[in-house]
Tab-separated table of C-alpha atoms in Angstrom:
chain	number	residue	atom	x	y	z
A	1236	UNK	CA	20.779	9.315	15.075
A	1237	UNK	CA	18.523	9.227	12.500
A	1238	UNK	CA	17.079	5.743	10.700
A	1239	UNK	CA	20.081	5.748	7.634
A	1240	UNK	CA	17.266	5.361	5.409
A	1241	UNK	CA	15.655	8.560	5.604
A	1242	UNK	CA	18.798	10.143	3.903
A	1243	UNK	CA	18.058	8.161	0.715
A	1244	UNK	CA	14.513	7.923	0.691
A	1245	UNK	CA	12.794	11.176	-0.898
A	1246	UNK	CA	9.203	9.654	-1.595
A	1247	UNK	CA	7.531	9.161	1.516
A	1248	UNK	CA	4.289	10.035	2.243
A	1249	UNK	CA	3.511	9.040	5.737
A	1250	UNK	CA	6.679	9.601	8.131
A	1251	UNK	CA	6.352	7.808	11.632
A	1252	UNK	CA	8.641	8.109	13.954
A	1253	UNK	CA	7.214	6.946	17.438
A	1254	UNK	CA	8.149	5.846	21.041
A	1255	UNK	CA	11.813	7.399	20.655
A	1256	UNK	CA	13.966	6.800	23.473
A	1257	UNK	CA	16.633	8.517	24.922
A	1258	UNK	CA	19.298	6.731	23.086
A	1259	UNK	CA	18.009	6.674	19.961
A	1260	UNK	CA	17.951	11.001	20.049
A	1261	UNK	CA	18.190	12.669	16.910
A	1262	UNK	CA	18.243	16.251	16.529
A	1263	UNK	CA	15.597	18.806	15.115
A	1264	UNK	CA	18.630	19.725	12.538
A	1265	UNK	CA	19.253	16.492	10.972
A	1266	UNK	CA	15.594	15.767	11.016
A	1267	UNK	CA	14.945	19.574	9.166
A	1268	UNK	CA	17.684	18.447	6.660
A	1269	UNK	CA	16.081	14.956	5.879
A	1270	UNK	CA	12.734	16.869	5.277
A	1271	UNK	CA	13.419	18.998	3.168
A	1272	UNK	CA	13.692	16.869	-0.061
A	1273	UNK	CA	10.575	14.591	0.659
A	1274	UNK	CA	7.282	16.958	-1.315
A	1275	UNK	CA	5.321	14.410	-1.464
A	1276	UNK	CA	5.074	13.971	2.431
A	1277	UNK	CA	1.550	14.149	3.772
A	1278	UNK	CA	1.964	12.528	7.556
A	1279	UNK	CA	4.566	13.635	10.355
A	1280	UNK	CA	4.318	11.618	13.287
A	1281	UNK	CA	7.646	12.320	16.129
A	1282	UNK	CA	6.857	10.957	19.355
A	1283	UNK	CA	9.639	10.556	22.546
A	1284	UNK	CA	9.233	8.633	25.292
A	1285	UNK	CA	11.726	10.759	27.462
A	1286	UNK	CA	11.832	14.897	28.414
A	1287	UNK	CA	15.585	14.028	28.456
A	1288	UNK	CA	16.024	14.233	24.730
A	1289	UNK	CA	16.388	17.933	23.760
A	1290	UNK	CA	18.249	19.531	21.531
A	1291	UNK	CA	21.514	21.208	22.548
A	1292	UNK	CA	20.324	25.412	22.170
A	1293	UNK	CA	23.144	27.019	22.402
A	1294	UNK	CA	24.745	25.563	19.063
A	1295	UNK	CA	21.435	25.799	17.121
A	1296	UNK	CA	22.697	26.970	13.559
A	1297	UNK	CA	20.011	28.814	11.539
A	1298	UNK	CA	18.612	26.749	9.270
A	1299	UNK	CA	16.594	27.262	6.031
A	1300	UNK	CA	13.124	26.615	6.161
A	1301	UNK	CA	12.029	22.983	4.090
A	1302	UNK	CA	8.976	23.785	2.367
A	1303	UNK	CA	6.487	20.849	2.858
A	1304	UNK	CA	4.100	21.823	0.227
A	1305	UNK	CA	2.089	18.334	0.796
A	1306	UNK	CA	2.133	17.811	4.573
A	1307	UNK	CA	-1.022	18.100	5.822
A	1308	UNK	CA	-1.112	16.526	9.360
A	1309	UNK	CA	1.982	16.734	11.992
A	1310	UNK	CA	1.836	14.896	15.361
A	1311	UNK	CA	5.034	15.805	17.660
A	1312	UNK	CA	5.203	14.651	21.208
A	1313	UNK	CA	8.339	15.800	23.200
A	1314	UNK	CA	9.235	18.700	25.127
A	1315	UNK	CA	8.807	22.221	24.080
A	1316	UNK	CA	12.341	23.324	22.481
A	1317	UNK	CA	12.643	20.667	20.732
A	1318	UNK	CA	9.511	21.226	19.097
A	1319	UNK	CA	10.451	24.980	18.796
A	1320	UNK	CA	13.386	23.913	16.880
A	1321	UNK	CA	12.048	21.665	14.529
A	1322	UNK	CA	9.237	24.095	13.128
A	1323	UNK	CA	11.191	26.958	13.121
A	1324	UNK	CA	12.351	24.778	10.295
A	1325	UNK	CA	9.572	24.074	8.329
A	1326	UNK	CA	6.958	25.305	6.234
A	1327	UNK	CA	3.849	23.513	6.026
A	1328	UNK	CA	0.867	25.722	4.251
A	1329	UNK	CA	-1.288	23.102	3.308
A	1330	UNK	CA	-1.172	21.342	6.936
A	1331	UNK	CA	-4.744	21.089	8.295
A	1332	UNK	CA	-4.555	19.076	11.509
A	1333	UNK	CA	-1.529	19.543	14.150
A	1334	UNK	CA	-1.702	17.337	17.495
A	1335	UNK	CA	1.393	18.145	20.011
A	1336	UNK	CA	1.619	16.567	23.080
A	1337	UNK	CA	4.430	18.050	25.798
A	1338	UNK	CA	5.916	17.141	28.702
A	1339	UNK	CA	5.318	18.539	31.524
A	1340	UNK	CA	8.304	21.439	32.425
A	1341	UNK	CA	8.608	24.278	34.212
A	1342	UNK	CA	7.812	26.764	31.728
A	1343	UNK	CA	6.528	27.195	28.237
A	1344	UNK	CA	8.112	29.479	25.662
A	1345	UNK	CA	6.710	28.797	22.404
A	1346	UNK	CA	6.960	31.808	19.804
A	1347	UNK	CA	8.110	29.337	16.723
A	1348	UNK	CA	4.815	27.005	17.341
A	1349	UNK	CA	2.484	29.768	16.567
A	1350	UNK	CA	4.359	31.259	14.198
A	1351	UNK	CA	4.063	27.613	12.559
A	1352	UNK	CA	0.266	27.727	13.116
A	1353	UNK	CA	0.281	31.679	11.161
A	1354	UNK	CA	1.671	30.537	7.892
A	1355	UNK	CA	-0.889	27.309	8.099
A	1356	UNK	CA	-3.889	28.897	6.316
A	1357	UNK	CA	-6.092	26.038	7.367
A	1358	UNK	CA	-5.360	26.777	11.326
A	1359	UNK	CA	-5.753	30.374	11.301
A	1360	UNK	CA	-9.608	30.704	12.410
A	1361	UNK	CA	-10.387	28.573	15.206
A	1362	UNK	CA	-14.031	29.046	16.412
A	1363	UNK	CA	-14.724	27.221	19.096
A	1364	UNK	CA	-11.753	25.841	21.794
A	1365	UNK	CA	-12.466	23.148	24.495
A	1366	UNK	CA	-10.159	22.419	27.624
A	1367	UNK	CA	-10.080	19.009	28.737
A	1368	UNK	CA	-8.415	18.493	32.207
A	1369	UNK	CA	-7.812	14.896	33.738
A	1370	UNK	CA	-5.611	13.128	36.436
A	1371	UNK	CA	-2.935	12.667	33.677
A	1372	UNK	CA	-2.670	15.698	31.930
A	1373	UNK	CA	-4.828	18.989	30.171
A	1374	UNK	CA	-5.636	19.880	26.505
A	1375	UNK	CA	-7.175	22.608	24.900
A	1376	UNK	CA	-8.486	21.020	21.241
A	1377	UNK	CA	-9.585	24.032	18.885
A	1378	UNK	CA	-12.433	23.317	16.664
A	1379	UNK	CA	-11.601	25.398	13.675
A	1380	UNK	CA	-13.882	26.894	10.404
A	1381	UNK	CA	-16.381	24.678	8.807
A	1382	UNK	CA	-14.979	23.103	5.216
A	1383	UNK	CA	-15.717	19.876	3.566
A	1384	UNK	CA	-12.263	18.799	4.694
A	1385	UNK	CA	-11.562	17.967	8.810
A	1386	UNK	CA	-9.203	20.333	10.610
A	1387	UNK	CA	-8.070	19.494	13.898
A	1388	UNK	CA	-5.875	22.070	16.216
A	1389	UNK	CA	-4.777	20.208	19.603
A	1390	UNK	CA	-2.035	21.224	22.365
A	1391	UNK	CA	-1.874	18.303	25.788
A	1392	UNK	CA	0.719	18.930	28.584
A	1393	UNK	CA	1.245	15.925	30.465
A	1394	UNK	CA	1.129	16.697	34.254
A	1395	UNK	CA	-0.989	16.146	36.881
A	1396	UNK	CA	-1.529	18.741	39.390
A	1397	UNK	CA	-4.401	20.815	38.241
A	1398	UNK	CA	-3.270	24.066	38.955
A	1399	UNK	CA	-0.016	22.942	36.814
A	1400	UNK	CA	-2.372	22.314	34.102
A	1401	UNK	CA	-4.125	25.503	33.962
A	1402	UNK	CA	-1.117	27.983	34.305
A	1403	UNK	CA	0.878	25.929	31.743
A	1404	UNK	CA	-1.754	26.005	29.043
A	1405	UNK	CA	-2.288	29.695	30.386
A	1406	UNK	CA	0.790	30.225	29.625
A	1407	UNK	CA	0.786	29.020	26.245
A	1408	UNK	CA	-2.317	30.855	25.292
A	1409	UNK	CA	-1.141	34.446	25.888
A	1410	UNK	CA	1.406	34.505	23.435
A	1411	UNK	CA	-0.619	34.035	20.673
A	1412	UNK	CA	-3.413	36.833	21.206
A	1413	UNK	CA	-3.931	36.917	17.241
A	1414	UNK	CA	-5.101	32.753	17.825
A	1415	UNK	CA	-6.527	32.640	20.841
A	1416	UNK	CA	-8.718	36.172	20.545
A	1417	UNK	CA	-10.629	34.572	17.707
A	1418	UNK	CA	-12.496	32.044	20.159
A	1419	UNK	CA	-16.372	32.777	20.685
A	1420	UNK	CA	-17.331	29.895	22.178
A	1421	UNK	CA	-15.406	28.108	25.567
A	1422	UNK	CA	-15.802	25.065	27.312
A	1423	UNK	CA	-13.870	23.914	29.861
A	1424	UNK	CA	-14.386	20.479	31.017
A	1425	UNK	CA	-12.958	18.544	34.143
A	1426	UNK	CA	-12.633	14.468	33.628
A	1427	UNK	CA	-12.961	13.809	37.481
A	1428	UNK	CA	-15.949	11.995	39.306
A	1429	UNK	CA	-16.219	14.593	41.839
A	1430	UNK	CA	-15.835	18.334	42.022
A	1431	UNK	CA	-12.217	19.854	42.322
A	1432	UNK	CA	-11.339	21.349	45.498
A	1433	UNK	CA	-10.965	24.867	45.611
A	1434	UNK	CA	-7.566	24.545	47.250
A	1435	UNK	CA	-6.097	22.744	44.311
A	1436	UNK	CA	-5.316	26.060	42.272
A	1437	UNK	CA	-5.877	29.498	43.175
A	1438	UNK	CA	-8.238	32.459	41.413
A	1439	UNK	CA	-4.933	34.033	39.391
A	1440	UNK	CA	-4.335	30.838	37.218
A	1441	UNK	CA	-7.739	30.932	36.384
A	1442	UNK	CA	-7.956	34.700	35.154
A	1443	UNK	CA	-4.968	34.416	33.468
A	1444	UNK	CA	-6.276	31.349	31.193
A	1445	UNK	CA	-9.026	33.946	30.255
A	1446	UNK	CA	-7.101	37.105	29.347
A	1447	UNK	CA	-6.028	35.806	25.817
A	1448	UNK	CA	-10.233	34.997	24.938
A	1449	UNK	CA	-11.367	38.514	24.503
A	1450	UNK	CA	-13.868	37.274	21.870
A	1451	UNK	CA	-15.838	34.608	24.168
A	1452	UNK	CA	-19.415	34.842	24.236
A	1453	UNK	CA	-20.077	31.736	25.634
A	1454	UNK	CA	-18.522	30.141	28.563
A	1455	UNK	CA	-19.559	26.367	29.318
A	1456	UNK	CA	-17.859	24.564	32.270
A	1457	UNK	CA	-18.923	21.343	33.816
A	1458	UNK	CA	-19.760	19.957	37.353
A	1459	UNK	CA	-16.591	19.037	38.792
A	1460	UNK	CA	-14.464	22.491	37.495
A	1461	UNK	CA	-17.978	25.164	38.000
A	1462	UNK	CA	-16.928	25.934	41.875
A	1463	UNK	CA	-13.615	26.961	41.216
A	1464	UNK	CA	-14.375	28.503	37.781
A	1465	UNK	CA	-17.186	30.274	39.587
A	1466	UNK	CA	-15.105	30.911	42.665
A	1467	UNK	CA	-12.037	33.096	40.239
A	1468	UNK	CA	-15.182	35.187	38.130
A	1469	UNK	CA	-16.466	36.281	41.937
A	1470	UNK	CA	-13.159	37.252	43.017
A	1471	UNK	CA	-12.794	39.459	39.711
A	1472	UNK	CA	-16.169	41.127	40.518
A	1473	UNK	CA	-13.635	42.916	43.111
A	1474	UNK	CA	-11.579	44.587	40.358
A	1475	UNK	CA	-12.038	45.414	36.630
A	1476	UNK	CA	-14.197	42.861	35.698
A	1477	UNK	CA	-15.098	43.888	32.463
A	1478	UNK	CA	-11.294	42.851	31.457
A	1479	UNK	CA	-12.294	38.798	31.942
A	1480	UNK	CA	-13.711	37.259	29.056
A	1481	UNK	CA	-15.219	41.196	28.027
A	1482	UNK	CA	-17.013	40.007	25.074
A	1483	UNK	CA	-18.772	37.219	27.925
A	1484	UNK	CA	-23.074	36.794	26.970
A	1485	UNK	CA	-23.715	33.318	28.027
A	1486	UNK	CA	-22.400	31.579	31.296
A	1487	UNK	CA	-23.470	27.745	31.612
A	1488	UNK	CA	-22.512	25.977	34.462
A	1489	UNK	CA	-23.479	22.264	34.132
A	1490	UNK	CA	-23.696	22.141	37.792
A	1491	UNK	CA	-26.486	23.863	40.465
A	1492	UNK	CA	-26.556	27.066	41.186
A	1493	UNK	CA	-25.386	26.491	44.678
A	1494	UNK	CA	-22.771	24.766	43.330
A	1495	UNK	CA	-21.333	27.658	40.753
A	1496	UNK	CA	-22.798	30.819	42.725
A	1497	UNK	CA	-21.557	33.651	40.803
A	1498	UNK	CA	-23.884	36.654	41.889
A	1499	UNK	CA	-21.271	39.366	42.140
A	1500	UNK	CA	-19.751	38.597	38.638
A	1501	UNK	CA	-23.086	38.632	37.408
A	1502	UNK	CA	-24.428	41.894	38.710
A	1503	UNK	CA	-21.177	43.689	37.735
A	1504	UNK	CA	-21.797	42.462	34.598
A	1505	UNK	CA	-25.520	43.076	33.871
A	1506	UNK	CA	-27.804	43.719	31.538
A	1507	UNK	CA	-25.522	41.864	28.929
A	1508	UNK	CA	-24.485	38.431	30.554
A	1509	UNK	CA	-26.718	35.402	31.225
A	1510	UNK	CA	-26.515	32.900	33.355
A	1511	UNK	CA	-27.741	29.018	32.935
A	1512	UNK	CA	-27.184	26.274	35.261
A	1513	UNK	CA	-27.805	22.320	34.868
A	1514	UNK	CA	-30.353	22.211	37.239
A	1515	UNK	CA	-32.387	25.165	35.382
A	1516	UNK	CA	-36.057	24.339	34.172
């Protein structure tokens, strides 16, 4: 249920709502419906601690969007259709940094979050996208058009197996080509001390991460993920290659080059892709 005094209180500017447990569930209606009188709200912050609150779907009335005219920065962290039924519900234009963090599940379907991101002007261009994997979960944090004002455009899934991590943010990723195709400039980054193994995801997770970034031109990935990144691109040298990451001119490994070898990908590839390594003069 929600806190009784949101239903009185219209003038809020910074809403936080954090470390929600399972009995203290409220639904994405009631919270819409509480929204939608507060214009003067600049900060959303809804954080469970539980995947076991989620919103009944099958009685999901449709609901009228609540215009948010001043909101611009929105943290959720939950699972996925709860999220997809709260901004299916609101209208935030002016919003200029979004930070969701979701548990991990076995699959992603997320049409309402990126239609959310469409009608935010200020999210519509990212430039530059960076993938963060760790022991504890993945990201990919967008770095979005130059202004006078900081935007910030992040998505983390909380789980732990690595190839987990990259299917579920692949996932993600390919249905929004309009978002992700905008991207010229990659880098995909493993927090670990030492390398991945290559048995700890296999080459298709990896291509289909890069299908939705058909306007990268340069690729940067560090020590510990270069041998597996380097170990997919090979394998596509074997089929159409120039369908992954076509726009590709610069590949940086931060690694060796006996490390990252990726000689096939590169001849398929050539005149119009080069190839740096760490341990390059």
């Amino acid at each position: 249920m929600l806190p009784k005094f949101l239903l009185l209180t219209k003038d809020l500017v910074d809403l936080t709502l954090v470390e929600i447990p399972s009995a203290g569930y409220f639904s994405p209606e009631s919270l819409v419906t509480s929204l939608s009188g507060m214009t003067q709200l600049e900060i959303l912050d809804i954080g469970f601690t539980s995947p076991s609150s989620r919103p009944n779907r099958r009685s999901l009335p449709s609901l009228r969007r609540a215009v948010l005219s001043s909101l611009t920065r929105f943290s959720f962290r939950g699972i996925s259709e709860y999220l997809e039924d709260l901004v299916a519900g609101i209208e935030a234009p002016a919003l200029d940094c979004l930070i969701v963090t979701l548990f991990n599940q076995l699959s992603f379907d997320v049409p309402q979050l990126h239609q959310f991101i469409s009608r935010a002007e200020n999210l519509r261009v990212p430039s530059r996208a960076e993938l963060k994997s760790s022991k504890n979960g993945v990201s990919i944090l967008f770095q979005l058009a130059r202004t006078d004002t900081p935007r910030d455009l992040s998505l983390r899934i909380a789980c732990k197996p690595l190839d987990w991590q990259v299917s579920s943010i692949a996932e993600i990723c390919n249905q929004s080509s309009t978002l992700f195709s905008r991207v010229e400039v990659l880098n995909i980054h493993g927090d670990y001390r030492q390398p991945a193994r290559r048995e700890e995801i296999g080459v298709p997770e990896w291509l289909e991460l890069f299908r939705p970034f058909t306007a990268v031109r340069s690729l940067y990935v560090s020590v510990s993920l270069g041998p597996l990144v380097a170990h997919a691109l090979e394998d596509a040298a074997d089929g159409p290659v120039m369908e992954v990451l076509p726009a590709l001119q610069l590949l940086d490994f931060r690694g060796s080059r006996e490390s990252a070898p990726v000689e096939k990908f590169v001849t398929a590839r050539q005149p119009t892709l080069d190839v740096q390594y760490g341990d390059s003069n």
